[in-house]
Amino acid sequence: MRLLHTSDWHLGRSFHRVGLLDAQAAFLDHLVATARDREVDAVLVAGDVYDRAVPPLSAVALFDRALHRLAEAGVPTVMISGNHDSARRLGVGAGLLDRAGIHLRTDPAGIGTPVVLADAHGDVALYGLPYLEPALVRERLGAAKPGHEAVLVAAMDRVRADLAARPAGTRSVVLAHAFVAGGAPSDSERDITVGGVAAVPTTVFDGVDYVALGHLHGSQALTPRVRYSGSPLAYSFSETDHRKTMWLIDLGADGEVAAAERVDCPVPRPLARLRGRLEDLLADPAHDRHQDSWIEATLTDAVRPHDPMARLAERFPHTLHLVFDPERADTESLASYAQRLRGRSDQQIAEDFVSHVRVGAGLDAAERNVLYGAFDDVRVDTAATEREGGR
């Protein structure tokens, strides 16, 4: 069975205030054409269809057209909600769409009920695990303890129980939206850390033949059978070196990944990160190749130059982001606030703040539990508000 694995469309998102709707439309054209031309048996969309819980109407219209085209092409599609999506909104009409071959899996109650497709070698059961907020689904899934790993273990127990009751030789595919250990993150993913631990091991997904992951924006294979497709477009300059692709997976007769091919996505405009003194950036002929790129420029001038953005735009008309990082003898002690926070979770930042104001005395275990509980409560309140239509 041939599967086309994609995720993290983030319809409605912009790139440093530049609208991406046309680029997203071009990607969806490419997706439908690939599914048709490469004789794909099923399209897998592993969450974050939209960029926010209440997407703009233009993004909804784009999504609607894509579903119509996939249905008209006769390509079954299995899709789950991600942490950016409103699961209830995305799942509206799921029962009717099932009849058209568009299978939306947004309700945790349906985790153990797969979409079953067949090829010459028998059945393939495709299970959709939407993004599972631990504090919201722990009791429903009967998870042994809080946290991402526990709720995913409980979800996979339901998958394995259903699979065990099916005829021998039934192959299996799981779609999941999660941060799995070994994956490389980028700056454009929303933090899903809860209680200080977000990453789950690949062993959580033992017992199934292929795992189509979403959430991380870089295409990567954690194991031959556990893969992230990554986002089809770059959504931050941290993705400058990403090759944006979808996975074309051939699932063999015994459930093995017989072939895995990266199918390149259309690139609306290349990205480039330039660093140096302003006059050097303006004069260096080595940068000629970046004149049509979206640019992030880091200026290292000791004194901030006059009107740097306008001057850069004369040579690089698509300059979008300007950073100042003056050359100093002691860059570590004078690091910018953004640099000090880079790569740190909300909880780590809060702990560092407490340690700072206490002159080195950090949190004890009880205080840390209170702090993590507060972050969890805010996350639950936010998710509940989005489910009911608020922001």
Short mmCIF file of C-alpha atoms in Angstrom, two decimals:
data_model
loop_
_atom_site.label_atom_id
_atom_site.label_comp_id
_atom_site.label_asym_id
_atom_site.label_seq_id
_atom_site.Cartn_x
_atom_site.Cartn_y
_atom_site.Cartn_z
CA MET A 1 0.00 0.00 0.00
CA ARG A 2 1.35 3.41 -0.98
CA LEU A 3 0.94 6.17 1.61
CA LEU A 4 1.59 9.89 1.26
CA HIS A 5 2.50 11.28 4.69
CA THR A 6 2.26 15.02 5.35
CA SER A 7 1.51 17.27 8.33
CA ASP A 8 1.71 20.76 9.81
CA TRP A 9 0.08 22.70 6.98
CA HIS A 10 -0.69 25.61 9.35
CA LEU A 11 -3.20 27.06 6.92
CA GLY A 12 -3.67 30.77 7.56
CA ARG A 13 -0.16 31.35 8.90
CA SER A 14 2.08 34.16 7.70
CA PHE A 15 5.87 34.44 7.60
CA HIS A 16 7.07 37.61 9.33
CA ARG A 17 3.85 39.35 8.26
CA VAL A 18 4.10 38.05 4.67
CA GLY A 19 0.94 36.16 3.74
CA LEU A 20 1.47 32.55 2.69
CA LEU A 21 -1.98 31.64 1.43
CA ASP A 22 -0.87 31.48 -2.21
CA ALA A 23 2.11 29.32 -1.27
CA GLN A 24 -0.13 27.03 0.78
CA ALA A 25 -2.53 26.77 -2.16
CA ALA A 26 0.40 25.81 -4.42
CA PHE A 27 1.44 23.13 -1.94
CA LEU A 28 -2.07 21.66 -1.84
CA ASP A 29 -2.14 21.61 -5.65
CA HIS A 30 1.14 19.71 -5.51
CA LEU A 31 -0.23 17.33 -2.88
CA VAL A 32 -3.29 16.43 -4.95
CA ALA A 33 -1.21 16.04 -8.12
CA THR A 34 1.28 13.80 -6.31
CA ALA A 35 -1.48 11.64 -4.86
CA ARG A 36 -2.97 11.21 -8.32
CA ASP A 37 0.22 10.85 -10.39
CA ARG A 38 2.03 8.53 -7.97
CA GLU A 39 -1.05 6.33 -7.51
CA VAL A 40 -1.25 6.88 -3.77
CA ASP A 41 -3.62 4.61 -1.84
CA ALA A 42 -4.08 6.97 1.13
CA VAL A 43 -3.04 10.45 2.20
CA LEU A 44 -2.07 10.81 5.88
CA VAL A 45 -2.25 14.28 7.49
CA ALA A 46 -0.72 14.19 10.97
CA GLY A 47 -2.21 17.32 12.54
CA ASP A 48 -1.92 21.10 12.66
CA VAL A 49 -4.07 21.55 9.59
CA TYR A 50 -4.73 25.13 10.66
CA ASP A 51 -2.44 27.55 12.44
CA ARG A 52 -4.92 28.49 15.12
CA ALA A 53 -8.13 27.26 16.68
CA VAL A 54 -10.24 29.89 14.92
CA PRO A 55 -8.73 30.09 11.42
CA PRO A 56 -9.45 32.89 8.94
CA LEU A 57 -12.16 32.20 6.38
CA SER A 58 -9.61 32.22 3.55
CA ALA A 59 -7.80 29.30 5.20
CA VAL A 60 -11.08 27.41 5.72
CA ALA A 61 -11.94 27.89 2.04
CA LEU A 62 -8.52 26.57 1.03
CA PHE A 63 -8.96 23.51 3.23
CA ASP A 64 -12.44 22.92 1.82
CA ARG A 65 -11.17 22.99 -1.77
CA ALA A 66 -8.38 20.55 -0.93
CA LEU A 67 -10.82 18.04 0.58
CA HIS A 68 -13.11 18.29 -2.44
CA ARG A 69 -10.22 17.64 -4.82
CA LEU A 70 -8.94 14.64 -2.85
CA ALA A 71 -12.44 13.19 -2.73
CA GLU A 72 -12.92 13.76 -6.47
CA ALA A 73 -9.60 12.04 -7.14
CA GLY A 74 -10.81 9.04 -5.15
CA VAL A 75 -7.86 9.15 -2.75
CA PRO A 76 -8.81 8.19 0.83
CA THR A 77 -7.49 10.69 3.34
CA VAL A 78 -6.96 10.17 7.07
CA MET A 79 -6.45 13.35 9.07
CA ILE A 80 -5.98 14.12 12.77
CA SER A 81 -6.09 17.36 14.74
CA GLY A 82 -2.91 18.89 16.15
CA ASN A 83 -2.20 21.19 19.07
CA HIS A 84 -2.85 24.27 16.89
CA ASP A 85 -6.24 23.00 15.73
CA SER A 86 -9.59 23.17 17.45
CA ALA A 87 -10.45 19.48 17.46
CA ARG A 88 -14.20 20.14 17.63
CA ARG A 89 -14.17 22.61 14.73
CA LEU A 90 -11.96 20.44 12.54
CA GLY A 91 -14.15 17.42 13.28
CA VAL A 92 -17.44 19.04 12.26
CA GLY A 93 -19.15 16.85 9.66
CA ALA A 94 -16.73 13.96 10.17
CA GLY A 95 -19.51 11.37 9.76
CA LEU A 96 -20.61 12.76 6.43
CA LEU A 97 -17.07 13.23 5.18
CA ASP A 98 -16.32 9.57 5.95
CA ARG A 99 -18.66 8.65 3.11
CA ALA A 100 -16.53 10.68 0.71
CA GLY A 101 -13.34 8.95 1.83
CA ILE A 102 -12.17 11.85 4.03
CA HIS A 103 -11.65 10.46 7.52
CA LEU A 104 -11.26 13.09 10.26
CA ARG A 105 -10.03 11.71 13.57
CA THR A 106 -10.27 14.47 16.18
CA ASP A 107 -12.06 12.77 19.11
CA PRO A 108 -9.95 10.68 21.54
CA ALA A 109 -12.94 8.35 21.96
CA GLY A 110 -12.30 7.02 18.44
CA ILE A 111 -8.63 6.14 18.91
CA GLY A 112 -9.28 2.40 18.90
CA THR A 113 -11.51 2.50 15.80
CA PRO A 114 -9.40 2.49 12.65
CA VAL A 115 -10.05 3.34 9.05
CA VAL A 116 -9.62 0.01 7.27
CA LEU A 117 -8.34 -0.01 3.69
CA ALA A 118 -7.37 -3.01 1.61
CA ASP A 119 -4.92 -3.83 -1.15
CA ALA A 120 -3.79 -7.02 -2.87
CA HIS A 121 -2.11 -8.21 0.35
CA GLY A 122 -5.06 -7.70 2.68
CA ASP A 123 -6.26 -5.12 5.18
CA VAL A 124 -4.42 -2.12 6.54
CA ALA A 125 -5.85 -0.57 9.74
CA LEU A 126 -5.10 3.16 10.05
CA TYR A 127 -5.51 4.60 13.57
CA GLY A 128 -5.72 8.34 14.19
CA LEU A 129 -4.38 9.70 17.50
CA PRO A 130 -5.24 13.40 17.62
CA TYR A 131 -3.14 15.69 19.80
CA LEU A 132 -3.78 14.52 23.37
CA GLU A 133 -3.57 17.24 26.04
CA PRO A 134 -2.74 15.13 29.14
CA ALA A 135 -4.79 17.10 31.66
CA LEU A 136 -7.87 16.91 29.42
CA VAL A 137 -7.78 13.26 28.35
CA ARG A 138 -6.01 11.40 31.15
CA GLU A 139 -9.19 10.22 32.85
CA ARG A 140 -10.99 9.46 29.59
CA LEU A 141 -8.13 7.24 28.44
CA GLY A 142 -7.45 5.73 31.86
CA ALA A 143 -3.80 6.82 31.85
CA ALA A 144 -1.83 5.60 34.84
CA LYS A 145 -0.30 9.03 35.54
CA PRO A 146 -0.17 12.54 34.06
CA GLY A 147 2.07 13.51 31.16
CA HIS A 148 2.38 13.01 27.43
CA GLU A 149 3.98 9.58 27.63
CA ALA A 150 1.29 8.19 29.90
CA VAL A 151 -1.63 9.32 27.74
CA LEU A 152 0.05 8.09 24.55
CA VAL A 153 0.74 4.72 26.20
CA ALA A 154 -2.95 4.51 27.13
CA ALA A 155 -3.95 5.47 23.59
CA MET A 156 -1.62 2.90 22.05
CA ASP A 157 -2.96 0.23 24.40
CA ARG A 158 -6.36 0.79 22.76
CA VAL A 159 -4.78 0.56 19.32
CA ARG A 160 -2.96 -2.67 20.14
CA ALA A 161 -6.11 -4.19 21.69
CA ASP A 162 -8.14 -3.49 18.57
CA LEU A 163 -5.34 -4.76 16.31
CA ALA A 164 -5.04 -8.00 18.31
CA ALA A 165 -8.71 -8.74 17.64
CA ARG A 166 -8.30 -8.42 13.86
CA PRO A 167 -7.33 -11.21 11.46
CA ALA A 168 -3.70 -12.29 11.53
CA GLY A 169 -1.62 -10.41 9.00
CA THR A 170 -3.57 -7.15 9.31
CA ARG A 171 -1.04 -4.36 8.80
CA SER A 172 -1.22 -1.22 10.89
CA VAL A 173 -0.51 2.50 10.62
CA VAL A 174 -0.77 5.13 13.37
CA LEU A 175 -1.02 8.89 12.88
CA ALA A 176 0.05 10.89 15.94
CA HIS A 177 0.80 14.50 16.80
CA ALA A 178 3.49 14.56 19.49
CA PHE A 179 7.07 15.42 20.36
CA VAL A 180 8.92 12.11 20.10
CA ALA A 181 12.42 11.76 21.54
CA GLY A 182 15.17 12.05 18.95
CA GLY A 183 13.32 14.58 16.82
CA ALA A 184 14.98 17.92 16.07
CA PRO A 185 12.70 20.91 16.82
CA SER A 186 12.68 24.37 15.24
CA ASP A 187 11.59 27.81 16.45
CA SER A 188 8.16 27.73 14.80
CA GLU A 189 6.53 24.92 16.80
CA ARG A 190 4.33 25.80 19.76
CA ASP A 191 5.66 24.42 23.03
CA ILE A 192 3.61 21.44 24.25
CA THR A 193 5.65 20.89 27.42
CA VAL A 194 3.54 19.83 30.39
CA GLY A 195 5.06 19.25 33.81
CA GLY A 196 8.50 19.83 32.35
CA VAL A 197 8.46 16.73 30.12
CA ALA A 198 7.24 16.76 26.53
CA ALA A 199 9.24 14.16 24.59
CA VAL A 200 8.07 10.54 24.50
CA PRO A 201 10.17 7.54 23.39
CA THR A 202 9.64 5.82 20.06
CA THR A 203 8.95 2.58 21.98
CA VAL A 204 5.51 3.98 22.85
CA PHE A 205 4.54 3.05 19.28
CA ASP A 206 5.81 -0.53 19.37
CA GLY A 207 3.55 -3.07 17.69
CA VAL A 208 2.51 -1.11 14.59
CA ASP A 209 4.07 -1.11 11.17
CA TYR A 210 4.28 2.62 10.36
CA VAL A 211 3.92 5.75 12.50
CA ALA A 212 3.15 9.01 10.67
CA LEU A 213 4.11 11.82 13.03
CA GLY A 214 3.28 15.49 13.06
CA HIS A 215 4.35 18.48 15.21
CA LEU A 216 8.06 18.93 14.42
CA HIS A 217 8.62 20.97 11.26
CA GLY A 218 11.73 19.21 9.97
CA SER A 219 11.37 16.04 7.87
CA GLN A 220 13.15 13.24 9.71
CA ALA A 221 13.17 9.48 10.24
CA LEU A 222 13.52 8.53 13.90
CA THR A 223 13.50 4.87 12.89
CA PRO A 224 12.67 3.29 9.52
CA ARG A 225 9.03 2.96 10.65
CA VAL A 226 8.66 6.16 12.77
CA ARG A 227 8.90 9.39 10.77
CA TYR A 228 8.05 13.08 10.80
CA SER A 229 7.03 14.52 7.45
CA GLY A 230 7.72 18.07 8.62
CA SER A 231 5.85 21.17 7.48
CA PRO A 232 5.49 21.78 3.72
CA LEU A 233 6.65 25.39 4.09
CA ALA A 234 9.21 27.12 6.29
CA TYR A 235 7.57 29.04 9.12
CA SER A 236 10.71 30.43 10.80
CA PHE A 237 14.25 31.30 9.83
CA SER A 238 15.42 28.37 11.97
CA GLU A 239 14.17 26.24 9.06
CA THR A 240 16.51 27.88 6.53
CA ASP A 241 18.39 24.63 5.96
CA HIS A 242 15.30 22.40 5.89
CA ARG A 243 14.39 20.50 2.78
CA LYS A 244 10.59 20.63 2.77
CA THR A 245 9.11 17.32 1.67
CA MET A 246 6.39 14.71 2.11
CA TRP A 247 7.10 11.02 2.69
CA LEU A 248 5.97 8.58 0.03
CA ILE A 249 5.86 5.24 1.86
CA ASP A 250 5.34 1.82 0.32
CA LEU A 251 4.06 -0.59 2.97
CA GLY A 252 4.95 -4.13 2.00
CA ALA A 253 2.97 -7.35 2.23
CA ASP A 254 4.33 -8.14 5.71
CA GLY A 255 4.06 -4.57 7.02
CA GLU A 256 7.64 -3.65 6.25
CA VAL A 257 8.54 -0.21 4.90
CA ALA A 258 9.50 -1.47 1.46
CA ALA A 259 10.37 2.00 0.14
CA ALA A 260 10.52 5.54 1.55
CA GLU A 261 10.93 8.51 -0.76
CA ARG A 262 11.01 12.22 0.05
CA VAL A 263 8.83 14.19 -2.36
CA ASP A 264 9.90 17.83 -2.51
CA CYS A 265 7.35 20.57 -1.87
CA PRO A 266 7.22 23.81 -3.89
CA VAL A 267 9.41 26.58 -2.44
CA PRO A 268 7.76 30.02 -2.70
CA ARG A 269 11.03 31.83 -1.98
CA PRO A 270 14.33 30.58 -0.50
CA LEU A 271 15.45 31.69 2.96
CA ALA A 272 18.84 33.07 3.93
CA ARG A 273 20.44 34.14 7.18
CA LEU A 274 23.17 36.74 6.76
CA ARG A 275 25.52 37.93 9.48
CA GLY A 276 28.12 40.67 9.52
CA ARG A 277 28.65 44.42 9.53
CA LEU A 278 26.17 46.34 7.43
CA GLU A 279 28.72 47.68 4.93
CA ASP A 280 30.12 44.19 4.42
CA LEU A 281 26.67 42.72 3.77
CA LEU A 282 25.95 45.44 1.24
CA ALA A 283 29.25 45.03 -0.61
CA ASP A 284 30.10 41.31 -0.50
CA PRO A 285 29.49 39.77 -3.96
CA ALA A 286 29.09 36.35 -2.34
CA HIS A 287 25.61 37.46 -1.27
CA ASP A 288 24.40 38.13 -4.81
CA ARG A 289 22.66 34.74 -4.83
CA HIS A 290 20.43 35.85 -1.96
CA GLN A 291 18.96 38.94 -3.60
CA ASP A 292 15.62 37.19 -4.23
CA SER A 293 15.54 35.37 -0.88
CA TRP A 294 13.66 36.17 2.27
CA ILE A 295 16.41 37.53 4.50
CA GLU A 296 17.15 37.54 8.20
CA ALA A 297 20.13 39.85 8.74
CA THR A 298 22.16 39.91 11.94
CA LEU A 299 24.23 43.08 12.15
CA THR A 300 27.42 42.90 14.19
CA ASP A 301 28.37 46.60 13.96
CA ALA A 302 29.65 47.91 17.29
CA VAL A 303 27.44 50.99 16.82
CA ARG A 304 23.96 50.63 15.38
CA PRO A 305 24.02 51.91 11.76
CA HIS A 306 21.62 54.57 10.52
CA ASP A 307 18.45 53.29 8.82
CA PRO A 308 19.76 49.73 8.36
CA MET A 309 16.53 48.12 7.16
CA ALA A 310 16.06 50.58 4.30
CA ARG A 311 19.69 50.22 3.25
CA LEU A 312 19.50 46.43 3.31
CA ALA A 313 16.28 46.49 1.31
CA GLU A 314 18.03 48.31 -1.52
CA ARG A 315 20.15 45.23 -2.15
CA PHE A 316 17.89 42.57 -0.58
CA PRO A 317 14.31 43.72 -1.26
CA HIS A 318 12.83 40.79 0.68
CA THR A 319 14.56 41.47 3.99
CA LEU A 320 12.06 40.53 6.69
CA HIS A 321 13.90 40.36 9.99
CA LEU A 322 16.71 42.42 11.47
CA VAL A 323 18.76 41.37 14.52
CA PHE A 324 21.48 43.39 16.27
CA ASP A 325 24.34 41.46 17.85
CA PRO A 326 27.26 43.89 18.26
CA GLU A 327 30.72 42.40 18.34
CA ARG A 328 32.00 42.54 21.92
CA ALA A 329 34.89 41.03 23.79
CA ASP A 330 32.56 39.33 26.28
CA THR A 331 29.51 38.25 24.30
CA GLU A 332 28.34 35.76 26.89
CA SER A 333 27.86 38.26 29.69
CA LEU A 334 26.13 40.71 27.33
CA ALA A 335 23.98 38.18 25.49
CA SER A 336 20.61 39.48 24.42
CA TYR A 337 17.49 38.54 26.34
CA ALA A 338 16.22 36.54 23.35
CA GLN A 339 19.49 34.59 23.18
CA ARG A 340 19.30 33.75 26.89
CA LEU A 341 15.78 32.38 26.47
CA ARG A 342 16.38 30.48 23.23
CA GLY A 343 15.65 26.77 23.56
CA ARG A 344 14.21 27.06 27.10
CA SER A 345 10.70 26.04 28.10
CA ASP A 346 8.27 28.31 29.95
CA GLN A 347 8.84 26.31 33.11
CA GLN A 348 12.64 26.63 32.88
CA ILE A 349 12.36 30.38 32.35
CA ALA A 350 10.12 30.71 35.40
CA GLU A 351 12.49 28.62 37.54
CA ASP A 352 15.45 30.73 36.42
CA PHE A 353 13.56 33.90 37.35
CA VAL A 354 12.84 32.61 40.86
CA SER A 355 16.48 31.63 41.28
CA HIS A 356 17.56 35.09 40.08
CA VAL A 357 15.36 37.09 42.46
CA ARG A 358 16.34 34.79 45.34
CA VAL A 359 20.03 35.29 44.56
CA GLY A 360 20.67 31.70 43.58
CA ALA A 361 18.17 29.90 45.81
CA GLY A 362 16.03 27.84 43.43
CA LEU A 363 12.71 26.06 43.87
CA ASP A 364 12.30 23.13 46.21
CA ALA A 365 10.27 20.09 45.13
CA ALA A 366 6.98 21.35 46.58
CA GLU A 367 7.34 24.76 44.96
CA ARG A 368 8.23 23.19 41.64
CA ASN A 369 5.05 21.10 41.76
CA VAL A 370 2.99 24.22 42.45
CA LEU A 371 4.64 26.03 39.53
CA TYR A 372 4.09 23.15 37.11
CA GLY A 373 0.51 22.82 38.31
CA ALA A 374 -0.09 26.49 37.54
CA PHE A 375 1.22 26.07 33.99
CA ASP A 376 -0.96 22.99 33.52
CA ASP A 377 -4.04 24.86 34.80
CA VAL A 378 -3.47 27.71 32.36
CA ARG A 379 -3.00 25.25 29.50
CA VAL A 380 -6.20 23.40 30.40
CA ASP A 381 -8.19 26.63 30.72
CA THR A 382 -6.88 27.81 27.35
CA ALA A 383 -7.72 24.51 25.63
CA ALA A 384 -11.19 24.46 27.20
CA THR A 385 -11.85 28.02 26.06
CA GLU A 386 -10.79 27.19 22.51
CA ARG A 387 -13.07 24.15 22.51
CA GLU A 388 -16.02 26.33 23.40
CA GLY A 389 -15.23 28.88 20.69
CA GLY A 390 -13.17 31.44 22.59
CA ARG A 391 -9.57 32.47 22.32
#
